[in-house]
Every structure is written in structure tokens, then in C-alpha cells.
Coordinates of C-alpha atoms in Angstrom, one line a residue:
Chain A
M1 CA -6.2 -39.1 28.5
P2 CA -8.4 -38.9 25.5
T3 CA -11.8 -37.9 27.0
A4 CA -13.0 -36.5 23.8
Q5 CA -16.4 -37.5 22.3
D6 CA -15.5 -36.7 18.6
P7 CA -13.5 -39.8 17.1
L8 CA -11.3 -37.2 15.4
A9 CA -10.6 -35.4 18.9
Q10 CA -9.9 -38.5 20.1
R11 CA -7.3 -39.7 17.5
L12 CA -5.8 -36.4 17.5
L13 CA -5.1 -36.5 21.3
A14 CA -3.8 -39.7 20.9
G15 CA -1.1 -38.2 19.0
D16 CA -2.6 -39.3 15.2
K17 CA -0.6 -37.4 12.6
R18 CA -3.5 -37.6 9.9
A19 CA -6.1 -36.7 12.3
L20 CA -3.9 -33.6 13.4
A21 CA -3.4 -32.3 9.8
R22 CA -7.5 -33.1 9.1
A23 CA -8.1 -31.0 12.3
I24 CA -5.8 -28.0 10.9
S25 CA -7.2 -28.1 7.3
L26 CA -10.6 -27.4 9.4
V27 CA -9.5 -24.4 11.1
E28 CA -8.2 -23.0 7.7
N29 CA -10.9 -23.4 6.0
D30 CA -13.3 -21.4 8.6
D31 CA -15.0 -24.6 8.9
P32 CA -17.3 -24.5 11.9
A33 CA -16.5 -28.1 12.7
G34 CA -12.3 -27.0 13.5
W35 CA -13.4 -24.6 16.0
E36 CA -15.7 -27.0 17.7
L37 CA -12.6 -29.3 17.4
V38 CA -10.5 -26.7 18.9
R39 CA -13.0 -26.6 22.0
E40 CA -13.2 -29.8 22.6
V41 CA -9.3 -30.5 22.6
F42 CA -8.6 -27.0 24.5
P43 CA -8.5 -28.4 28.1
H44 CA -5.3 -30.7 27.0
T45 CA -3.4 -27.6 25.8
G46 CA -0.8 -25.6 27.5
K47 CA 1.8 -28.2 28.0
A48 CA 3.9 -27.9 24.8
S49 CA 6.8 -25.0 24.7
I50 CA 5.5 -22.6 22.1
V51 CA 8.7 -20.6 20.3
G52 CA 8.2 -18.2 17.6
L53 CA 10.9 -17.6 15.1
T54 CA 10.8 -14.9 12.8
G55 CA 12.9 -13.0 10.3
A56 CA 13.3 -12.0 6.8
P57 CA 13.0 -14.5 3.9
G58 CA 16.5 -15.7 3.2
S59 CA 17.6 -15.4 6.9
G60 CA 17.8 -19.2 7.1
K61 CA 15.0 -19.7 9.6
S62 CA 13.8 -22.9 7.9
T63 CA 17.1 -24.4 8.0
L64 CA 17.7 -23.4 11.5
I65 CA 14.5 -25.0 12.3
S66 CA 15.1 -28.2 10.8
A67 CA 18.7 -28.5 12.6
L68 CA 16.8 -27.3 16.2
T69 CA 14.1 -30.5 15.1
K70 CA 17.1 -32.3 14.6
L71 CA 18.4 -31.8 18.3
R72 CA 14.9 -31.9 20.1
R73 CA 14.2 -35.3 18.3
Q74 CA 17.8 -36.7 19.4
A75 CA 16.3 -35.8 23.0
D76 CA 13.2 -37.6 22.1
R77 CA 11.0 -34.7 22.0
Q78 CA 8.0 -34.5 19.7
V79 CA 8.0 -31.6 17.5
A80 CA 5.6 -29.6 15.3
V81 CA 6.5 -26.8 13.1
L82 CA 4.0 -24.4 11.7
S83 CA 5.3 -21.9 8.8
I84 CA 3.0 -18.8 8.3
D85 CA 3.3 -18.1 4.5
P86 CA 2.2 -14.9 3.4
S87 CA 1.8 -15.3 -0.4
S88 CA -0.8 -13.4 -2.6
P89 CA -3.0 -15.6 -4.8
F90 CA -0.9 -15.1 -8.3
T91 CA 2.6 -16.3 -6.5
H92 CA 1.1 -18.8 -4.2
G93 CA 3.5 -21.0 -2.7
A94 CA 6.6 -19.0 -3.9
L95 CA 8.3 -19.5 -0.6
L96 CA 7.7 -23.2 -0.8
G97 CA 11.3 -23.7 -1.6
D98 CA 12.1 -23.0 2.2
R99 CA 9.8 -25.7 3.2
I100 CA 11.9 -27.9 1.1
R101 CA 14.9 -27.8 3.7
L102 CA 12.7 -29.5 6.3
T103 CA 12.3 -32.6 4.1
E104 CA 14.8 -34.9 6.0
H105 CA 12.1 -34.8 8.9
F106 CA 9.1 -35.5 6.6
L107 CA 9.2 -39.4 7.5
D108 CA 9.5 -39.1 10.9
Q109 CA 6.5 -39.6 13.0
G110 CA 7.5 -37.2 15.7
V111 CA 7.7 -34.5 13.6
F112 CA 4.6 -32.5 12.2
I113 CA 5.1 -29.9 9.8
R114 CA 2.6 -27.6 7.9
S115 CA 2.4 -24.4 6.4
M116 CA -0.2 -22.1 6.5
A117 CA -1.0 -19.4 4.3
N118 CA -2.7 -15.8 4.3
R119 CA -6.1 -16.0 2.8
G120 CA -6.2 -12.1 3.0
A121 CA -8.8 -12.3 5.6
L122 CA -7.9 -9.6 8.2
G123 CA -6.9 -11.1 11.1
G124 CA -7.5 -14.2 9.8
L125 CA -4.5 -15.8 9.6
S126 CA -3.4 -14.7 12.8
E127 CA -6.6 -16.7 14.6
A128 CA -6.3 -19.6 12.3
A129 CA -2.9 -20.0 13.6
L130 CA -3.3 -19.6 17.1
Q131 CA -5.7 -22.5 16.6
A132 CA -3.5 -24.7 14.8
A133 CA -0.9 -24.0 17.4
L134 CA -3.5 -25.3 19.9
L135 CA -4.1 -28.4 18.2
M136 CA -0.8 -29.4 17.8
D137 CA -0.1 -29.0 21.6
A138 CA -3.3 -30.9 22.0
S139 CA -1.6 -33.8 19.8
G140 CA 0.9 -33.9 22.4
K141 CA 3.9 -31.8 20.9
D142 CA 6.7 -31.0 23.1
D143 CA 7.7 -27.9 20.9
V144 CA 5.6 -26.3 18.7
L145 CA 8.0 -24.2 16.4
L146 CA 6.1 -21.1 14.7
E147 CA 7.9 -19.6 11.8
T148 CA 7.0 -16.5 10.2
V149 CA 8.1 -14.3 7.5
G150 CA 8.7 -10.5 8.0
V151 CA 7.9 -8.0 10.6
G152 CA 4.4 -7.2 9.7
Q153 CA 1.6 -6.7 12.0
A154 CA 0.2 -10.2 10.7
E155 CA 3.4 -11.7 11.6
I156 CA 3.7 -9.9 15.1
D157 CA 0.0 -11.2 15.8
V158 CA 1.2 -14.7 15.3
I159 CA 4.7 -14.2 17.2
D160 CA 2.4 -13.0 20.0
H161 CA 1.0 -16.3 20.6
A162 CA 4.6 -17.9 21.2
D163 CA 6.0 -18.5 25.1
T164 CA 9.7 -17.2 23.5
V165 CA 10.3 -15.4 20.3
V166 CA 13.5 -15.8 18.2
L167 CA 14.5 -13.4 15.4
V168 CA 16.8 -14.7 13.0
L169 CA 18.8 -12.4 11.4
M170 CA 21.7 -12.5 8.5
P171 CA 24.7 -10.8 8.4
G172 CA 24.8 -7.9 6.0
S173 CA 20.6 -7.8 5.5
G174 CA 19.9 -4.3 6.9
D175 CA 16.2 -4.7 6.5
S176 CA 15.6 -6.6 9.8
I177 CA 18.1 -4.6 12.3
Q178 CA 16.6 -1.4 11.0
A179 CA 13.1 -2.8 11.7
L180 CA 14.3 -3.6 15.0
K181 CA 16.0 -0.2 15.3
A182 CA 12.9 1.3 14.5
G183 CA 10.7 -0.3 16.9
V184 CA 8.7 -1.9 13.8
M185 CA 9.1 -5.4 16.2
E186 CA 9.5 -5.6 19.6
I187 CA 12.5 -6.8 21.3
P188 CA 12.5 -10.7 20.9
D189 CA 13.7 -13.2 23.4
I190 CA 16.8 -14.1 21.5
I191 CA 18.2 -13.2 18.6
V192 CA 20.5 -15.4 16.2
V193 CA 22.6 -14.1 13.8
N194 CA 22.8 -17.0 11.0
K195 CA 25.0 -17.5 8.5
A196 CA 27.6 -16.5 10.7
D197 CA 30.4 -17.6 8.3
H198 CA 30.0 -14.1 6.7
P199 CA 32.6 -11.4 7.3
L200 CA 30.1 -9.0 8.5
T201 CA 28.7 -11.2 11.5
D202 CA 30.6 -9.3 14.0
T203 CA 29.8 -6.2 13.0
M204 CA 26.2 -7.0 13.0
V205 CA 26.6 -8.2 16.7
R206 CA 27.6 -5.2 17.5
E207 CA 24.9 -3.4 15.7
I208 CA 22.6 -5.3 17.5
R209 CA 24.2 -4.9 20.9
G210 CA 24.2 -1.0 20.1
V211 CA 20.0 -1.2 19.7
L212 CA 19.7 -3.8 22.8
S213 CA 21.6 -1.0 24.8
L214 CA 19.1 1.6 24.1
A215 CA 16.4 -0.4 25.9
P216 CA 16.1 0.6 29.9
A217 CA 17.8 -1.4 32.1
V218 CA 15.5 -3.5 34.1
K219 CA 16.9 -5.2 37.2
G220 CA 16.0 -9.0 37.2
A221 CA 15.1 -9.1 33.6
W222 CA 15.7 -11.5 30.9
R223 CA 19.1 -10.7 29.1
V224 CA 18.5 -11.2 25.4
P225 CA 21.3 -13.3 23.9
I226 CA 22.7 -12.7 20.6
L227 CA 23.8 -16.2 19.2
K228 CA 25.9 -16.8 16.3
T229 CA 25.0 -20.1 14.0
E230 CA 25.6 -21.7 11.1
A231 CA 22.4 -23.7 10.6
S232 CA 23.5 -25.3 7.4
R233 CA 26.2 -27.1 9.2
G234 CA 24.4 -27.5 12.6
E235 CA 27.0 -25.2 14.4
G236 CA 25.5 -23.0 17.3
V237 CA 22.2 -24.8 17.2
E238 CA 23.1 -26.3 20.9
V239 CA 23.6 -23.2 22.5
L240 CA 20.4 -22.2 20.7
V241 CA 18.4 -25.2 22.5
E242 CA 20.3 -24.3 25.5
K243 CA 18.9 -20.9 25.9
L244 CA 15.5 -21.7 24.9
D245 CA 15.7 -23.8 27.8
E246 CA 16.9 -21.5 30.0
H247 CA 14.3 -18.8 28.6
R248 CA 11.6 -21.2 29.3
A249 CA 12.8 -22.1 33.2
F250 CA 13.3 -18.2 33.8
I251 CA 9.5 -17.2 32.6
E252 CA 8.1 -20.2 34.5
E253 CA 10.2 -19.2 37.7
E254 CA 9.5 -15.6 37.0
G255 CA 5.8 -16.2 36.9
T256 CA 6.1 -14.3 33.3
L257 CA 4.8 -17.6 31.2
S258 CA 1.6 -17.5 32.8
E259 CA 1.4 -13.7 32.5
R260 CA 2.5 -13.8 28.9
R261 CA -0.1 -16.4 28.4
Q262 CA -2.8 -14.5 30.1
R263 CA -2.1 -11.5 28.5
N264 CA -2.0 -13.4 25.1
L265 CA -5.3 -14.9 25.4
R266 CA -6.8 -12.2 26.3
N267 CA -5.8 -10.2 23.0
E268 CA -6.5 -13.6 21.4
V269 CA -10.2 -12.9 22.5
L270 CA -10.0 -9.1 21.4
S271 CA -9.1 -10.1 18.1
I272 CA -11.2 -12.8 17.7
C273 CA -14.3 -10.5 18.4
T274 CA -12.7 -7.9 16.4
F275 CA -12.5 -10.0 13.4
R276 CA -16.1 -11.3 13.8
M277 CA -17.5 -7.7 14.1
R278 CA -15.7 -6.5 11.1
R279 CA -16.8 -9.4 9.3
D280 CA -20.7 -9.0 10.3
L281 CA -20.4 -5.4 9.4
A282 CA -19.2 -5.6 6.5
A283 CA -21.9 -8.2 5.7
R284 CA -24.6 -6.1 6.9
M285 CA -23.0 -3.2 4.7
E286 CA -23.6 -5.3 1.5
G287 CA -26.7 -4.5 0.0
D288 CA -27.9 -1.8 3.0
D289 CA -29.4 1.0 1.1
E290 CA -28.4 3.4 4.0
F291 CA -24.7 2.4 3.7
A292 CA -24.6 3.0 -0.2
R293 CA -26.5 6.4 0.6
L294 CA -23.4 7.3 3.3
L295 CA -20.7 6.0 0.8
A296 CA -22.1 8.0 -2.2
E297 CA -22.0 10.9 0.0
V298 CA -18.2 10.2 1.0
V299 CA -17.6 9.8 -2.7
E300 CA -18.7 12.8 -3.5
R301 CA -16.9 14.6 -0.6
R302 CA -19.9 15.7 0.9
L303 CA -19.5 13.8 3.8
D304 CA -16.4 12.7 5.7
P305 CA -14.9 9.1 6.4
A306 CA -15.1 9.5 10.0
S307 CA -18.6 11.2 10.4
A308 CA -19.9 8.2 7.7
A309 CA -18.4 5.8 10.2
T310 CA -20.2 7.1 13.2
Q311 CA -23.4 7.0 11.5
I312 CA -22.9 3.6 10.3
L313 CA -22.1 2.4 13.7
E314 CA -25.5 4.3 14.7
H315 CA -27.3 2.9 11.9
F316 CA -26.7 -0.6 12.7
E317 CA -26.1 -0.7 16.7
A318 CA -30.2 1.0 16.2
Chain B
M1 CA -13.2 29.7 -2.0
P2 CA -12.6 29.0 1.8
T3 CA -16.2 28.8 3.0
A4 CA -15.5 27.4 6.3
Q5 CA -16.7 28.8 9.5
D6 CA -13.9 27.9 12.0
P7 CA -11.1 30.2 11.4
L8 CA -8.4 27.4 11.8
A9 CA -10.1 25.3 8.9
Q10 CA -10.4 29.0 7.0
R11 CA -6.7 29.6 7.1
L12 CA -5.8 25.8 6.5
L13 CA -7.7 26.2 3.2
A14 CA -6.0 29.4 2.3
G15 CA -2.8 27.2 2.5
D16 CA -1.5 28.3 5.8
K17 CA 1.2 26.1 6.7
R18 CA 1.0 26.5 10.5
A19 CA -2.6 25.7 10.4
L20 CA -1.9 22.7 8.5
A21 CA 0.6 21.7 11.1
R22 CA -1.9 22.7 14.0
A23 CA -4.6 20.4 12.2
I24 CA -2.5 17.5 11.8
S25 CA -1.7 17.5 15.5
L26 CA -4.8 17.5 16.7
V27 CA -5.6 14.5 14.4
E28 CA -2.6 12.5 15.6
N29 CA -3.6 13.6 19.0
D30 CA -7.4 11.9 18.4
D31 CA -8.5 15.5 19.8
P32 CA -12.1 15.6 18.7
A33 CA -11.5 19.2 16.9
G34 CA -9.4 17.1 14.6
W35 CA -11.8 15.3 13.5
E36 CA -14.5 18.2 13.2
L37 CA -11.8 20.2 11.0
V38 CA -11.4 17.1 8.6
R39 CA -15.5 17.0 8.5
E40 CA -15.3 20.8 7.7
V41 CA -12.6 20.8 5.1
F42 CA -13.5 17.4 3.5
P43 CA -15.6 19.0 0.2
H44 CA -12.4 20.8 -0.7
T45 CA -10.3 17.5 -0.7
G46 CA -10.0 15.0 -3.8
K47 CA -7.9 17.5 -5.9
A48 CA -4.4 16.5 -5.0
S49 CA -2.2 13.7 -6.4
I50 CA -1.6 10.9 -3.9
V51 CA 1.6 9.0 -4.1
G52 CA 2.5 6.1 -1.9
L53 CA 6.1 5.6 -1.5
T54 CA 7.3 2.3 0.5
G55 CA 10.6 0.2 0.7
A56 CA 12.7 -1.0 3.2
P57 CA 14.7 1.5 5.8
G58 CA 17.9 2.2 3.7
S59 CA 16.4 2.0 0.4
G60 CA 16.8 5.9 -0.1
K61 CA 13.0 6.6 -0.3
S62 CA 13.7 9.9 1.5
T63 CA 16.6 10.9 -0.6
L64 CA 14.0 9.9 -3.6
I65 CA 11.6 12.0 -2.2
S66 CA 13.6 14.8 -1.8
A67 CA 14.6 14.7 -5.5
L68 CA 11.1 14.5 -7.0
T69 CA 10.1 17.2 -4.4
K70 CA 12.8 19.4 -6.0
L71 CA 11.6 18.7 -9.3
R72 CA 7.8 19.1 -8.6
R73 CA 8.9 22.6 -7.1
Q74 CA 10.3 23.8 -10.5
A75 CA 7.1 23.2 -12.0
D76 CA 5.2 25.2 -9.6
R77 CA 3.6 22.5 -7.8
Q78 CA 2.9 22.7 -3.9
V79 CA 4.3 19.3 -2.3
A80 CA 3.4 17.7 1.1
V81 CA 5.4 14.9 2.6
L82 CA 3.8 12.8 5.3
S83 CA 6.7 10.0 6.5
I84 CA 5.0 7.2 8.5
D85 CA 7.5 6.4 11.3
P86 CA 6.7 3.3 13.0
S87 CA 8.7 3.6 16.2
S88 CA 8.6 2.1 19.6
P89 CA 8.5 4.4 22.5
F90 CA 12.1 3.2 23.5
T91 CA 13.6 3.9 20.1
H92 CA 11.5 6.9 19.5
G93 CA 13.0 9.0 16.4
A94 CA 15.3 6.2 15.4
L95 CA 14.4 7.0 11.8
L96 CA 14.8 10.6 12.4
G97 CA 17.9 10.3 10.1
D98 CA 16.3 9.9 7.1
R99 CA 14.2 13.1 7.7
I100 CA 17.1 14.8 7.4
R101 CA 17.8 14.4 3.9
L102 CA 14.6 16.7 3.5
T103 CA 16.1 19.5 5.2
E104 CA 16.8 21.5 1.8
H105 CA 13.3 22.0 1.5
F106 CA 12.5 23.1 5.3
L107 CA 12.5 26.8 4.1
D108 CA 10.4 26.5 1.4
Q109 CA 6.8 27.8 1.6
G110 CA 5.3 25.5 -1.0
V111 CA 6.7 22.3 0.7
F112 CA 5.1 20.8 3.9
I113 CA 7.2 18.0 5.7
R114 CA 5.7 16.2 8.5
S115 CA 6.3 12.8 10.2
M116 CA 3.4 10.7 11.9
A117 CA 4.5 7.7 14.3
N118 CA 2.9 4.9 15.6
R119 CA 1.4 5.5 18.7
G120 CA 0.5 1.5 19.1
A121 CA -3.2 2.1 18.6
L122 CA -4.2 -0.7 16.6
G123 CA -5.4 0.7 12.9
G124 CA -5.1 3.9 14.7
L125 CA -1.9 5.2 12.7
S126 CA -3.5 4.5 9.5
E127 CA -6.7 6.5 10.1
A128 CA -4.7 9.2 11.1
A129 CA -2.5 9.3 8.3
L130 CA -5.5 9.2 5.9
Q131 CA -6.8 12.3 8.1
A132 CA -3.6 13.8 7.9
A133 CA -3.5 13.5 4.0
L134 CA -7.1 14.6 3.7
L135 CA -5.9 17.9 5.7
M136 CA -2.8 18.5 3.4
D137 CA -5.0 17.6 0.1
A138 CA -7.4 20.8 1.3
S139 CA -4.6 23.3 1.8
G140 CA -4.2 23.2 -1.8
K141 CA -1.1 20.8 -1.9
D142 CA -1.1 19.2 -5.5
D143 CA 1.3 16.1 -4.6
V144 CA 1.0 14.3 -1.2
L145 CA 3.8 12.1 -1.0
L146 CA 2.8 9.1 1.8
E147 CA 6.3 7.6 2.9
T148 CA 6.0 4.5 4.5
V149 CA 8.6 1.9 6.0
G150 CA 8.7 -1.7 5.0
V151 CA 5.8 -4.1 4.1
G152 CA 3.8 -4.4 7.3
Q153 CA -0.1 -4.4 7.3
A154 CA -0.2 -1.0 9.1
E155 CA 2.0 0.3 5.9
I156 CA -0.1 -1.2 3.4
D157 CA -3.2 0.2 5.1
V158 CA -1.9 3.7 4.6
I159 CA -0.5 2.7 0.8
D160 CA -4.1 1.9 0.3
H161 CA -4.8 5.5 0.5
A162 CA -2.8 6.4 -2.6
D163 CA -3.8 6.9 -6.0
T164 CA -0.4 5.7 -7.3
V165 CA 1.9 3.1 -5.4
V166 CA 5.6 3.4 -5.7
L167 CA 8.0 0.2 -4.1
V168 CA 11.6 1.7 -3.6
L169 CA 14.0 -1.1 -3.8
M170 CA 18.1 -1.1 -3.5
P171 CA 19.9 -3.6 -5.2
G172 CA 21.1 -6.3 -3.2
S173 CA 18.4 -6.2 -0.6
G174 CA 16.8 -9.3 -1.1
D175 CA 14.3 -8.8 1.6
S176 CA 11.6 -6.6 -0.1
I177 CA 11.9 -8.5 -3.5
Q178 CA 11.3 -11.5 -1.3
A179 CA 8.1 -9.6 0.2
L180 CA 6.9 -8.8 -3.2
K181 CA 7.5 -12.5 -4.3
A182 CA 5.8 -14.2 -1.2
G183 CA 3.0 -11.5 -2.0
V184 CA 3.7 -10.2 1.1
M185 CA 2.9 -6.7 -0.7
E186 CA 0.7 -6.3 -3.4
I187 CA 2.3 -5.5 -6.6
P188 CA 2.7 -1.8 -7.0
D189 CA 2.2 0.7 -10.1
I190 CA 5.6 1.8 -10.4
I191 CA 9.0 0.2 -9.2
V192 CA 12.1 2.1 -8.8
V193 CA 15.7 0.5 -8.3
N194 CA 17.4 2.9 -6.6
K195 CA 21.1 3.6 -5.7
A196 CA 21.1 2.0 -9.4
D197 CA 25.2 2.5 -9.4
H198 CA 25.4 -0.7 -7.6
P199 CA 26.8 -3.7 -9.4
L200 CA 23.6 -6.0 -8.8
T201 CA 21.2 -3.6 -10.4
D202 CA 20.5 -5.5 -13.5
T203 CA 20.2 -8.6 -11.6
M204 CA 17.6 -7.1 -9.7
V205 CA 15.8 -5.7 -12.1
R206 CA 15.7 -9.3 -13.9
E207 CA 14.3 -10.7 -10.6
I208 CA 11.7 -8.0 -10.5
R209 CA 10.9 -8.7 -14.2
G210 CA 10.6 -12.8 -13.0
V211 CA 8.3 -11.7 -10.1
L212 CA 6.1 -9.6 -12.5
S213 CA 5.5 -11.9 -15.1
L214 CA 4.0 -14.5 -12.8
A215 CA 1.2 -12.0 -12.7
P216 CA -1.8 -12.5 -15.0
A217 CA -1.6 -10.5 -18.1
V218 CA -4.6 -8.3 -18.5
K219 CA -5.7 -6.6 -21.6
G220 CA -5.5 -2.8 -21.6
A221 CA -3.8 -3.0 -17.8
W222 CA -1.4 -0.7 -16.6
R223 CA 2.0 -2.3 -17.4
V224 CA 4.2 -1.5 -14.2
P225 CA 7.6 0.1 -15.2
I226 CA 11.0 -0.6 -13.7
L227 CA 13.2 2.6 -13.1
K228 CA 16.4 3.1 -12.0
T229 CA 17.5 6.0 -10.2
E230 CA 20.4 7.2 -8.3
A231 CA 18.4 9.6 -6.4
S232 CA 21.4 11.2 -4.4
R233 CA 22.4 12.7 -8.0
G234 CA 19.0 13.3 -9.1
E235 CA 19.4 10.7 -11.9
G236 CA 16.3 8.9 -13.5
V237 CA 14.1 11.2 -11.4
E238 CA 12.4 13.0 -14.2
V239 CA 11.6 9.4 -15.5
L240 CA 9.6 8.8 -12.3
V241 CA 7.9 12.2 -12.6
E242 CA 6.9 11.4 -16.2
K243 CA 5.7 7.8 -15.0
L244 CA 4.1 9.3 -12.0
D245 CA 2.1 11.7 -14.2
E246 CA 1.4 8.7 -17.0
H247 CA -0.2 6.4 -14.2
R248 CA -2.1 9.3 -13.3
A249 CA -3.3 10.1 -16.7
F250 CA -4.0 6.4 -17.3
I251 CA -6.3 5.9 -14.0
E252 CA -8.0 8.9 -14.6
E253 CA -8.7 7.9 -18.5
E254 CA -9.8 4.4 -17.3
G255 CA -12.3 5.7 -14.7
T256 CA -9.7 3.6 -12.4
L257 CA -9.2 6.7 -10.3
S258 CA -12.9 7.0 -9.1
E259 CA -12.9 3.2 -8.4
R260 CA -10.0 3.2 -6.4
R261 CA -10.8 6.3 -4.4
Q262 CA -14.4 4.7 -3.8
R263 CA -13.0 1.3 -2.7
N264 CA -10.5 3.1 -0.7
L265 CA -12.7 5.5 0.9
R266 CA -15.2 2.3 1.5
N267 CA -12.2 0.5 3.3
E268 CA -11.5 3.5 5.1
V269 CA -15.0 3.9 6.5
L270 CA -14.9 0.2 7.8
S271 CA -11.5 0.5 9.2
I272 CA -12.6 3.2 11.4
C273 CA -15.8 1.3 12.4
T274 CA -13.6 -1.5 13.1
F275 CA -11.1 0.6 15.2
R276 CA -14.2 1.9 17.3
M277 CA -15.6 -1.3 18.0
R278 CA -12.4 -2.8 19.0
R279 CA -11.7 0.4 21.1
D280 CA -15.6 0.3 22.7
L281 CA -15.2 -3.4 23.2
A282 CA -11.8 -3.3 25.0
A283 CA -13.1 -0.3 27.0
R284 CA -16.4 -2.2 28.2
M285 CA -14.2 -5.2 29.0
E286 CA -11.9 -3.6 31.5
G287 CA -13.7 -4.0 35.0
D288 CA -16.4 -6.1 33.9
D289 CA -16.9 -9.0 36.0
E290 CA -18.5 -11.3 33.1
F291 CA -15.2 -11.0 30.8
A292 CA -13.0 -11.5 33.8
R293 CA -14.9 -14.6 34.7
L294 CA -14.5 -15.8 31.0
L295 CA -11.0 -14.8 30.6
A296 CA -10.4 -16.9 33.8
E297 CA -11.9 -19.9 32.3
V298 CA -9.4 -19.7 29.3
V299 CA -6.7 -19.4 31.3
E300 CA -7.2 -22.3 33.3
R301 CA -8.1 -23.9 29.8
R302 CA -11.3 -24.6 30.4
L303 CA -13.1 -22.6 27.9
D304 CA -11.3 -21.9 24.2
P305 CA -10.9 -18.7 23.3
A306 CA -13.2 -18.6 19.8
S307 CA -15.9 -19.8 22.5
A308 CA -15.4 -17.0 24.9
A309 CA -15.1 -14.6 22.3
T310 CA -18.5 -15.9 21.1
Q311 CA -19.8 -15.5 24.7
I312 CA -18.5 -11.8 25.1
L313 CA -20.2 -10.8 22.0
E314 CA -23.4 -11.8 23.0
H315 CA -22.7 -10.7 26.6
F316 CA -22.1 -7.1 25.3
E317 CA -24.7 -7.1 22.4
A318 CA -27.4 -8.0 24.7

């Protein structure tokens, strides 16, 4: 199967873990060789099941992912985990504690674990994350698990690359359910209430049912299951595996999988274009006299931002 | 002072509440008349103190804003509140409950309250919110309070328009402090722990101190105060007013205010440009044969998204 020219691409397609790690670093550093590599291995992608897991810090996503990885490995599937870690420079690595829960898999050749940090580039993280997921897919992983923290736009963009989206909630933590209720995040495909030992678990399940009941009922649509897990003891994780497989089968049968992927790829192309246009515009604005003049007028309140934007677009498109 | 030509602009500059409401609707609906109005009144902006208040749903932001508004009114200042309400279509208005806490001010002519919902347009909400804030400023409000929910990118963009950023936390709710710790959000200017009756308040204050201590100490820099409030009884809100005024005086003296505003206006111009470039590109992609051909190649995994983006940018720039 490895038909690639580049030795790194060949090793990656053959499932070499170190080649995969190296390839992701290239992409993360925005090295042209990374984009080139993705281009070369892209025809070998599309086989993995891409699952996005999201939820607030502390909801136990990493423990759940660890338990899920264990079951997938028992079924002899290759697993890759990509944790999107939106850290600011000065607290860099603050979320690393979560990663520690995955250590039991570090020595397993069938498991690849990587975290990727937000480097502040607008839209850049989401793009780099997709490229990394494609590399994982190309390297022969059966399951690619994308872990994101929070419900911000960058995380939603990452999750948009997934075939199946799992929202992990924890009883008593109101923020996430409020975000769901408020529509800050879209309704996921599967909802997991983790740490289900908590006395407020059933209250939370009821609240979630209430939120889901607000959605218009569509005949033949996927019914979002609400699962209870206690990931630290592995409880309820088999049911999650079943539901993941059911959802995957459902979207394959319905044709929704190819629809989703088509929509995601379309948005991905548009996002990469937007990111590059913004980057190029910002670069051209640096040191441009006309821009400096317009900005000074805005700062002096003689020209409003929208009119300045119009003039800048005209200036640079001319 | 009202020198505008447009009667709506004249009424707005004279402080007419209904004119302000109408103007914001124009901006929210992306009506060209709205942008025209902002253009006309922009020279009269820059006087209001723009305060951004952010925090998870349930942290009591609205109650705090109501208490803050009360004190500002007692000092005979005009207040405008803009609540950014990121609702999805099907749960639209789910956060309306929060607004109810502001009802005591509805009949006060010196208070203007408005919420603005995310209409899904990428970057659109943030741009519309800034335009609305400018209109509020132009209409003679002394304090413009921007309330946002969550810590997503759209909210951060809105908050970026503020002179002073207040993060409202609630004891026991770990999500927000984790977001702060993780650097998902920048360090604010003032941190309020609301619902300070809670037994976990002091634990939370210590946790916040711990997070803040990670930041490099800069001589002469603003020291972020951590305040405890019980907004529902108005407790601690005078101290918040003092700190807001202190921060404002600090950034004025340091010259940081004009620096911040210059940076914000620069980013604003860039964001409006980006938004328009993306919108125009998406419109040109619709029904374009070359784009359809490229997308089909991506979906069939013959062409990777980044290479497709390169070809599309070349195609449309040609």
C-alpha cells in the first residue's frame, strides 16, 4: 500500500509511530514539508473512525478516553488520541495533568497519544488539528479520538472534523449544560454523564432530556443517547463503545457520513482560505503607509472601522 | 453637538432611547443604513467607559450588572448594557431568564438594555456588537457594559473591544477557573468572585491567586484585584465601582487606554476585512464549477484540503 515517494511518508503509511510524531510536529510548526506530507498521504485517509470528545476541564474526558482506548485495544484496533490543549504561553502545559491519565497506554505500540497547543494563530489550531488527524488516519489508526476542552469556537471547529461527537458532562457542573441549553454548542451525537456515582447524576440526566426535547423531532433521525459512566472504574464504557459503533453504522447507512465529510471538507477548505487571506492581509498591512494613515484616522475617530475596512480591501485589491 | 445630517443620527446623538434601539437593529440586521449611521456618529464616540463582563452562565453576571447599574445611576451616570447572547436557533432565548434580573431598570430613561444574539455568521456577532457599543457611546452613555457568556472565541473578540475586562466567577464552579488556568482566556483586569456567601469562596480566591502568580511580574503593571461580591444583596459592588474607576484612571495615566484602543481598532478593521473576504469567497464558491470540481476531488481523497485552498485562492485571485 505505501506508494509515497517521501521516505517519511512511506514510514508513516507503514504505521511507524515515530514517523507519525515527526509528521505532526512539521504540521504543528507550520512547516511547508508538513503540508506536503499531508498532500502525499491524503489519498490513504478516510478509513478511520474520527470521534470528537468535548467537555469542560474536570469532566473526566481523559479518563474516559483511556478506558475507551483500553476496550478498543482489546478488540485489536489501533488508536490515536489527539488532545487539543488551549494553553496561553504563561500557563503552558497547565492541562498536562490530564494527559497523565493516559500513561498506561504510553508503551503500547498500537496507541498513539499527542497533544497540540493553541499557538494563538486565528483558526490555525483547528487547521493544524485536522492535518494531524489526517496523518493519524493515514498511518492506519482505526480510531482517531479528538479531545477538546471547553465550548469555544476553536474547539467547535475541531469537533466539526469528527464523524461522531461525544459531549462529556459531569453531574453538578452547570456550565456545560448551560452552554448546551444556550446553544453555544450544537447538540452532540452522544452525551455521556461521567462520574455517575455523584448524587446529582439523575437530576442532570433529566435536565439534559429537557434540553434535547426542545429540538424539533425529525423522523428517522439519530436519537441522542444519554449514557452514564464511571470512567475511573471503566463502568458504562462498553455501552459507549456500542453507541459509537451504532452511530457510525447509522451515518454510513443513511449516507450522512459522506454528507458530513463533504460539508466538513468544504468548510475546511474555506477556513484554510480565510486563514491565509487574513494572514496575508495582516502581513501586507504591516508597514503599509496607506494602512497606517487609515488607522490613524480611525484612532482619531474621523473614520469608522467599517469604512476603513472597505478602503483597505479596495486598496489591496487594486 | 449633534451635527449629523440624518434625523436618526441626530436623535441618537441627542440621547433618544428609541433612536438608539432602532440604530442597533439596523446594525444587527446588517442593514447598510446601520453601517452608514455608525460612520456618521463615529466622531462622537470614544468618551464612554467600555467595560466587558464575562463568565459562565449562572455566575450571576446579570445580577452584578444590575447592582452596578444601580450605583452608576446614583452617581447620575448614563448606562447602557449590551448582552451577547449566543443562542442556537432552536433554543433561541434560552438565556432570556438572565435578562429578567435587569427589569428594575427597564423604566429608567438613563438606562438602555439590549441583548444581541449570535446569528451564526462567522465573526459577525463580534462586529455587530462593536458597532452597537459605538452607537451606545455616541448616544451619550457614560458606561457601556458588555456582557458575554462563556469563554469562546466570539466572546473573547467582543471583550477585546472593552477598556476594562471583568471576569465573574462563582465558587465551586471549576470550569471557568480551569479555562483561566488553561489560558483559554486571557487574564482579565478585575476578577469578581460572586455569590461569596458560598463556603468555597476562600478556596476559590486562593486558587485564583495561584493562577495569577504564574504570570510574570511586570514592574508598574496593573495588579489584578480579586473582589468578593454578593450581587443579589448589593454587597461588595461599591468596591467593584472603585476598582473600575481605578483601572480606568490607571490606563489613562499610563497611556495604556489609547494603546488598547489603537490595538483594538486595528484588530477590528482586520476582523471586518476578514469577515468580508470570507463572505465574498463563500459567495463566489457557490455555483462555481472550478470550486465544485476541486471539492469533488477533495471528497474523493485525490486532493488534500490545503492544496485545494491554494488552488481556490489562485483561481479567484486570477
